[in-house]
PDB file of C-alpha atoms in Angstrom:
ATOM      1  CA  UNK A 510      14.831  28.886  17.605  1.00  0.00           C
ATOM      2  CA  UNK A 511      12.654  32.046  18.981  1.00  0.00           C
ATOM      3  CA  UNK A 512       9.211  30.861  20.695  1.00  0.00           C
ATOM      4  CA  UNK A 513       6.746  32.398  17.844  1.00  0.00           C
ATOM      5  CA  UNK A 514       8.255  29.271  15.894  1.00  0.00           C
ATOM      6  CA  UNK A 515       8.405  26.273  17.720  1.00  0.00           C
ATOM      7  CA  UNK A 516       4.555  27.337  18.536  1.00  0.00           C
ATOM      8  CA  UNK A 517       4.587  27.685  14.882  1.00  0.00           C
ATOM      9  CA  UNK A 518       6.122  24.190  14.588  1.00  0.00           C
ATOM     10  CA  UNK A 519       3.817  22.595  16.909  1.00  0.00           C
ATOM     11  CA  UNK A 520       0.464  23.786  15.138  1.00  0.00           C
ATOM     12  CA  UNK A 521       1.292  22.454  11.997  1.00  0.00           C
ATOM     13  CA  UNK A 522       1.722  19.236  12.956  1.00  0.00           C
ATOM     14  CA  UNK A 523      -1.829  19.069  14.242  1.00  0.00           C
ATOM     15  CA  UNK A 524      -3.702  21.260  11.464  1.00  0.00           C
ATOM     16  CA  UNK A 525      -5.836  18.485   9.816  1.00  0.00           C
ATOM     17  CA  UNK A 526      -4.849  15.979   6.649  1.00  0.00           C
ATOM     18  CA  UNK A 527      -6.337  18.674   3.889  1.00  0.00           C
ATOM     19  CA  UNK A 528      -4.613  21.844   5.399  1.00  0.00           C
ATOM     20  CA  UNK A 529      -1.009  19.957   5.332  1.00  0.00           C
ATOM     21  CA  UNK A 530      -2.250  18.901   1.852  1.00  0.00           C
ATOM     22  CA  UNK A 531      -3.046  21.737   0.991  1.00  0.00           C
ATOM     23  CA  UNK A 532       0.146  23.640   2.125  1.00  0.00           C
ATOM     24  CA  UNK A 533       2.482  20.550   0.433  1.00  0.00           C
ATOM     25  CA  UNK A 534       0.081  22.032  -3.086  1.00  0.00           C
ATOM     26  CA  UNK A 535       1.409  25.273  -2.564  1.00  0.00           C
ATOM     27  CA  UNK A 536       5.335  23.868  -2.342  1.00  0.00           C
ATOM     28  CA  UNK A 537       5.781  23.648   1.274  1.00  0.00           C
ATOM     29  CA  UNK A 538       7.961  20.392   0.737  1.00  0.00           C
ATOM     30  CA  UNK A 539       8.284  20.411   4.931  1.00  0.00           C
ATOM     31  CA  UNK A 540       5.074  19.336   5.042  1.00  0.00           C
ATOM     32  CA  UNK A 541       5.518  15.918   3.661  1.00  0.00           C
ATOM     33  CA  UNK A 542       7.352  15.053   7.054  1.00  0.00           C
ATOM     34  CA  UNK A 543       3.734  15.784   8.725  1.00  0.00           C
ATOM     35  CA  UNK A 544       2.255  12.993   6.816  1.00  0.00           C
ATOM     36  CA  UNK A 545       4.692  10.505   6.676  1.00  0.00           C
ATOM     37  CA  UNK A 546       4.961  10.527  10.638  1.00  0.00           C
ATOM     38  CA  UNK A 547       1.295  10.166  10.702  1.00  0.00           C
ATOM     39  CA  UNK A 548       0.693   7.927   8.061  1.00  0.00           C
ATOM     40  CA  UNK A 549       3.887   5.688   7.142  1.00  0.00           C
ATOM     41  CA  UNK A 550       3.575   2.486   9.592  1.00  0.00           C
ATOM     42  CA  UNK A 551      -0.024   2.498   7.272  1.00  0.00           C
ATOM     43  CA  UNK A 552       1.235   2.984   4.174  1.00  0.00           C
ATOM     44  CA  UNK A 553       4.505   0.020   4.958  1.00  0.00           C
ATOM     45  CA  UNK A 554       1.638  -2.168   6.219  1.00  0.00           C
ATOM     46  CA  UNK A 555       0.032  -2.054   2.742  1.00  0.00           C
ATOM     47  CA  UNK A 556       3.009  -2.368   0.611  1.00  0.00           C
ATOM     48  CA  UNK A 557       4.390  -5.141   2.697  1.00  0.00           C
ATOM     49  CA  UNK A 558       0.564  -7.181   2.887  1.00  0.00           C
ATOM     50  CA  UNK A 559       0.578  -6.827  -1.112  1.00  0.00           C
ATOM     51  CA  UNK A 560       3.574  -8.782  -1.549  1.00  0.00           C
ATOM     52  CA  UNK A 561       6.906  -6.440  -2.056  1.00  0.00           C
ATOM     53  CA  UNK A 562       9.652  -7.932  -0.783  1.00  0.00           C
ATOM     54  CA  UNK A 563      11.194  -6.983   2.479  1.00  0.00           C
ATOM     55  CA  UNK A 564      13.588  -5.562   0.596  1.00  0.00           C
ATOM     56  CA  UNK A 565      11.698  -2.991  -1.936  1.00  0.00           C
ATOM     57  CA  UNK A 566       9.166  -1.799   0.707  1.00  0.00           C
ATOM     58  CA  UNK A 567      10.519   1.355   2.182  1.00  0.00           C
ATOM     59  CA  UNK A 568      12.132   2.310  -1.625  1.00  0.00           C
ATOM     60  CA  UNK A 569       8.173   2.296  -2.685  1.00  0.00           C
ATOM     61  CA  UNK A 570       6.698   3.784   0.739  1.00  0.00           C
ATOM     62  CA  UNK A 571       9.369   6.484   0.254  1.00  0.00           C
ATOM     63  CA  UNK A 572       8.746   7.042  -3.618  1.00  0.00           C
ATOM     64  CA  UNK A 573       4.845   6.851  -2.021  1.00  0.00           C
ATOM     65  CA  UNK A 574       5.580  10.466   0.249  1.00  0.00           C
ATOM     66  CA  UNK A 575       7.586  11.843  -2.504  1.00  0.00           C
ATOM     67  CA  UNK A 576       4.686  11.579  -5.083  1.00  0.00           C
ATOM     68  CA  UNK A 577       2.886  13.367  -3.437  1.00  0.00           C
ATOM     69  CA  UNK A 578       4.418  16.476  -3.800  1.00  0.00           C
ATOM     70  CA  UNK A 579       3.961  15.769  -7.565  1.00  0.00           C
ATOM     71  CA  UNK A 580      -0.254  15.661  -7.096  1.00  0.00           C
ATOM     72  CA  UNK A 581      -1.304  17.564  -3.522  1.00  0.00           C
ATOM     73  CA  UNK A 582      -3.119  19.731  -5.687  1.00  0.00           C
ATOM     74  CA  UNK A 583      -5.647  16.472  -7.008  1.00  0.00           C
ATOM     75  CA  UNK A 584      -6.442  15.401  -3.097  1.00  0.00           C
ATOM     76  CA  UNK A 585     -10.163  15.395  -2.737  1.00  0.00           C
ATOM     77  CA  UNK A 586     -10.037  17.321   0.372  1.00  0.00           C
ATOM     78  CA  UNK A 587     -11.489  14.149   2.654  1.00  0.00           C
ATOM     79  CA  UNK A 588     -10.394  14.643   6.040  1.00  0.00           C
ATOM     80  CA  UNK A 589      -8.493  11.235   6.424  1.00  0.00           C
ATOM     81  CA  UNK A 590      -5.767  11.341   4.120  1.00  0.00           C
ATOM     82  CA  UNK A 591      -5.042   7.459   4.562  1.00  0.00           C
ATOM     83  CA  UNK A 592      -7.115   6.133   2.039  1.00  0.00           C
ATOM     84  CA  UNK A 593      -5.385   8.676  -0.274  1.00  0.00           C
ATOM     85  CA  UNK A 594      -2.091   7.428   0.991  1.00  0.00           C
ATOM     86  CA  UNK A 595      -3.035   3.877   0.616  1.00  0.00           C
ATOM     87  CA  UNK A 596      -4.406   4.059  -2.937  1.00  0.00           C
ATOM     88  CA  UNK A 597      -1.133   6.095  -3.943  1.00  0.00           C
ATOM     89  CA  UNK A 598       1.232   3.564  -2.547  1.00  0.00           C
ATOM     90  CA  UNK A 599      -0.985   0.292  -4.698  1.00  0.00           C
ATOM     91  CA  UNK A 600       0.159   2.684  -7.652  1.00  0.00           C
ATOM     92  CA  UNK A 601       3.583   2.847  -6.855  1.00  0.00           C
ATOM     93  CA  UNK A 602       3.351  -1.397  -6.027  1.00  0.00           C
ATOM     94  CA  UNK A 603       1.561  -1.121  -9.191  1.00  0.00           C
ATOM     95  CA  UNK A 604       3.883   0.230 -11.137  1.00  0.00           C
ATOM     96  CA  UNK A 605       7.072  -1.440  -8.969  1.00  0.00           C
ATOM     97  CA  UNK A 606       4.842  -5.104 -10.504  1.00  0.00           C
ATOM     98  CA  UNK A 607       4.942  -3.389 -14.031  1.00  0.00           C
ATOM     99  CA  UNK A 608       8.885  -2.658 -14.093  1.00  0.00           C
ATOM    100  CA  UNK A 609      10.312  -6.043 -12.630  1.00  0.00           C
ATOM    101  CA  UNK A 610       7.956  -7.389 -15.620  1.00  0.00           C
ATOM    102  CA  UNK A 611      10.105  -5.478 -17.916  1.00  0.00           C
ATOM    103  CA  UNK A 612      13.081  -6.248 -16.301  1.00  0.00           C
ATOM    104  CA  UNK A 613      11.752 -10.354 -16.342  1.00  0.00           C
ATOM    105  CA  UNK A 614      11.554 -10.445 -20.076  1.00  0.00           C
ATOM    106  CA  UNK A 615      14.542  -8.423 -20.697  1.00  0.00           C
ATOM    107  CA  UNK A 616      16.334 -11.077 -18.574  1.00  0.00           C
ATOM    108  CA  UNK A 617      14.827 -13.741 -20.472  1.00  0.00           C
ATOM    109  CA  UNK A 618      15.755 -12.155 -23.627  1.00  0.00           C
ATOM    110  CA  UNK A 619      19.124 -12.118 -22.780  1.00  0.00           C
ATOM    111  CA  UNK A 620      18.829 -15.493 -21.919  1.00  0.00           C
ATOM    112  CA  UNK A 621      19.534 -15.349 -18.088  1.00  0.00           C
ATOM    113  CA  UNK A 622      17.373 -17.353 -15.832  1.00  0.00           C
ATOM    114  CA  UNK A 623      16.285 -15.843 -12.810  1.00  0.00           C
ATOM    115  CA  UNK A 624      17.514 -16.439  -9.715  1.00  0.00           C
ATOM    116  CA  UNK A 625      15.029 -18.501  -6.724  1.00  0.00           C
ATOM    117  CA  UNK A 626      13.098 -15.620  -4.480  1.00  0.00           C
ATOM    118  CA  UNK A 627      14.937 -16.069  -1.265  1.00  0.00           C
ATOM    119  CA  UNK A 628      13.392 -16.149   2.070  1.00  0.00           C
ATOM    120  CA  UNK A 629      12.742 -13.829   4.267  1.00  0.00           C
ATOM    121  CA  UNK A 630      13.035 -13.600   7.693  1.00  0.00           C
ATOM    122  CA  UNK A 631       9.429 -12.818   8.238  1.00  0.00           C
ATOM    123  CA  UNK A 632       8.716 -16.137   5.873  1.00  0.00           C
ATOM    124  CA  UNK A 633      11.258 -17.779   8.474  1.00  0.00           C
ATOM    125  CA  UNK A 634       9.586 -15.908  11.751  1.00  0.00           C
ATOM    126  CA  UNK A 635       6.271 -17.716  10.978  1.00  0.00           C
ATOM    127  CA  UNK A 636       5.819 -21.080  13.471  1.00  0.00           C
ATOM    128  CA  UNK A 637       2.093 -21.611  12.944  1.00  0.00           C
ATOM    129  CA  UNK A 638       0.625 -23.926  10.457  1.00  0.00           C
ATOM    130  CA  UNK A 639      -2.462 -21.524  10.041  1.00  0.00           C
ATOM    131  CA  UNK A 640      -0.545 -18.511   9.981  1.00  0.00           C
ATOM    132  CA  UNK A 641       2.151 -20.216   7.494  1.00  0.00           C
ATOM    133  CA  UNK A 642      -1.058 -21.181   5.462  1.00  0.00           C
ATOM    134  CA  UNK A 643      -2.494 -18.236   5.455  1.00  0.00           C
ATOM    135  CA  UNK A 644       0.560 -15.916   4.025  1.00  0.00           C
ATOM    136  CA  UNK A 645       0.782 -19.591   1.123  1.00  0.00           C
ATOM    137  CA  UNK A 646      -2.868 -18.840   0.531  1.00  0.00           C
ATOM    138  CA  UNK A 647      -2.602 -14.733   0.174  1.00  0.00           C
ATOM    139  CA  UNK A 648       0.062 -14.797  -1.801  1.00  0.00           C
ATOM    140  CA  UNK A 649      -1.245 -17.251  -4.254  1.00  0.00           C
ATOM    141  CA  UNK A 650      -4.131 -14.577  -5.014  1.00  0.00           C
ATOM    142  CA  UNK A 651      -4.200 -12.949  -7.956  1.00  0.00           C
ATOM    143  CA  UNK A 652      -2.303  -9.593  -7.192  1.00  0.00           C
ATOM    144  CA  UNK A 653      -6.270  -7.850  -8.089  1.00  0.00           C
ATOM    145  CA  UNK A 654      -7.973 -10.522  -5.075  1.00  0.00           C
ATOM    146  CA  UNK A 655      -5.480  -9.991  -3.338  1.00  0.00           C
ATOM    147  CA  UNK A 656      -5.429  -5.968  -3.628  1.00  0.00           C
ATOM    148  CA  UNK A 657      -9.165  -6.147  -2.201  1.00  0.00           C
ATOM    149  CA  UNK A 658      -8.124  -8.243   0.499  1.00  0.00           C
ATOM    150  CA  UNK A 659      -5.196  -6.359   1.435  1.00  0.00           C
ATOM    151  CA  UNK A 660      -7.869  -2.776   1.332  1.00  0.00           C
ATOM    152  CA  UNK A 661     -11.241  -4.354   2.781  1.00  0.00           C
ATOM    153  CA  UNK A 662      -9.956  -7.099   4.995  1.00  0.00           C
ATOM    154  CA  UNK A 663      -7.015  -6.514   6.621  1.00  0.00           C
ATOM    155  CA  UNK A 664      -6.775  -2.544   6.192  1.00  0.00           C
ATOM    156  CA  UNK A 665     -10.250  -1.560   7.029  1.00  0.00           C
ATOM    157  CA  UNK A 666     -11.201   0.897   4.360  1.00  0.00           C
ATOM    158  CA  UNK A 667     -15.203   0.136   2.791  1.00  0.00           C
ATOM    159  CA  UNK A 668     -15.927  -0.851  -0.249  1.00  0.00           C
ATOM    160  CA  UNK A 669     -16.431   2.494  -2.185  1.00  0.00           C
ATOM    161  CA  UNK A 670     -13.078   3.840  -0.409  1.00  0.00           C
ATOM    162  CA  UNK A 671     -11.402   0.472  -2.033  1.00  0.00           C
ATOM    163  CA  UNK A 672     -13.085   0.795  -5.728  1.00  0.00           C
ATOM    164  CA  UNK A 673     -12.348   4.831  -6.127  1.00  0.00           C
ATOM    165  CA  UNK A 674      -8.664   3.641  -5.371  1.00  0.00           C
ATOM    166  CA  UNK A 675      -8.650   1.154  -7.661  1.00  0.00           C
ATOM    167  CA  UNK A 676     -11.024   3.011 -10.447  1.00  0.00           C
ATOM    168  CA  UNK A 677     -12.690   0.212 -10.169  1.00  0.00           C
ATOM    169  CA  UNK A 678     -16.790  -0.230  -9.703  1.00  0.00           C
ATOM    170  CA  UNK A 679     -17.993  -1.409  -6.309  1.00  0.00           C
ATOM    171  CA  UNK A 680     -19.788  -3.953  -6.947  1.00  0.00           C
ATOM    172  CA  UNK A 681     -16.259  -5.454  -8.932  1.00  0.00           C
ATOM    173  CA  UNK A 682     -14.512  -5.119  -5.423  1.00  0.00           C
ATOM    174  CA  UNK A 683     -17.460  -6.908  -3.503  1.00  0.00           C
ATOM    175  CA  UNK A 684     -17.219  -9.967  -6.217  1.00  0.00           C
ATOM    176  CA  UNK A 685     -13.153  -9.676  -6.118  1.00  0.00           C
ATOM    177  CA  UNK A 686     -13.450 -10.592  -2.288  1.00  0.00           C
ATOM    178  CA  UNK A 687     -16.649 -12.723  -1.878  1.00  0.00           C
ATOM    179  CA  UNK A 688     -14.182 -15.327  -4.374  1.00  0.00           C
ATOM    180  CA  UNK A 689     -10.688 -14.113  -2.844  1.00  0.00           C
ATOM    181  CA  UNK A 690     -12.365 -15.169   0.542  1.00  0.00           C
ATOM    182  CA  UNK A 691     -13.561 -18.734  -0.768  1.00  0.00           C
ATOM    183  CA  UNK A 692      -9.907 -19.176  -2.088  1.00  0.00           C
ATOM    184  CA  UNK A 693      -8.495 -18.654   1.317  1.00  0.00           C
ATOM    185  CA  UNK A 694     -10.676 -19.944   3.038  1.00  0.00           C
ATOM    186  CA  UNK A 695     -10.174 -23.414   1.085  1.00  0.00           C
ATOM    187  CA  UNK A 696      -6.677 -23.109   0.990  1.00  0.00           C
ATOM    188  CA  UNK A 697      -6.174 -22.264   4.922  1.00  0.00           C
ATOM    189  CA  UNK A 698      -8.896 -24.632   6.760  1.00  0.00           C
ATOM    190  CA  UNK A 699      -9.990 -27.225   4.056  1.00  0.00           C
ATOM    191  CA  UNK A 700      -6.474 -28.707   2.235  1.00  0.00           C
ATOM    192  CA  UNK A 701      -4.547 -30.996   4.012  1.00  0.00           C
ATOM    193  CA  UNK A 702      -0.515 -30.134   4.160  1.00  0.00           C
TER     194      UNK A 702
END
């Protein structure tokens, strides 16, 4: 590799998120790797926390970054692409759930009994009673409540960012979050084992 190529490659990794996404929008497919290196762990964590089975997390993370190729020209230019990528990941999870629902409906129509969900290694590793209760309580929330808990409480997005990503009013985010917190508090601290 020539010296100028090394310099160009190093500077592309340091480019701001809007510039990286603009390059993707112009057809520079390799720039997706820069975004992936920066935000893979964040997107992976959100997808997993939204209740996706361990076997599907990698596929949905990959689908999220591939979706960037399609929608890069619609990027709003904010300096940090994490909320935008998290929004794309939430959309991928929703699509995945719809696909699973259609698959289950077809299976039911064919009179197949779905097999029980296998216990994941992560679930087996949980040792503390409060941790186990919190996980059960989070998974018991409706998908809409879980989305706001994951985005606002766990991932630290603002209510406005979560509202924009989910396509709902800010007041709805706070209402869902309030109700979800009440449910979680009751399930974790008030119910007897």
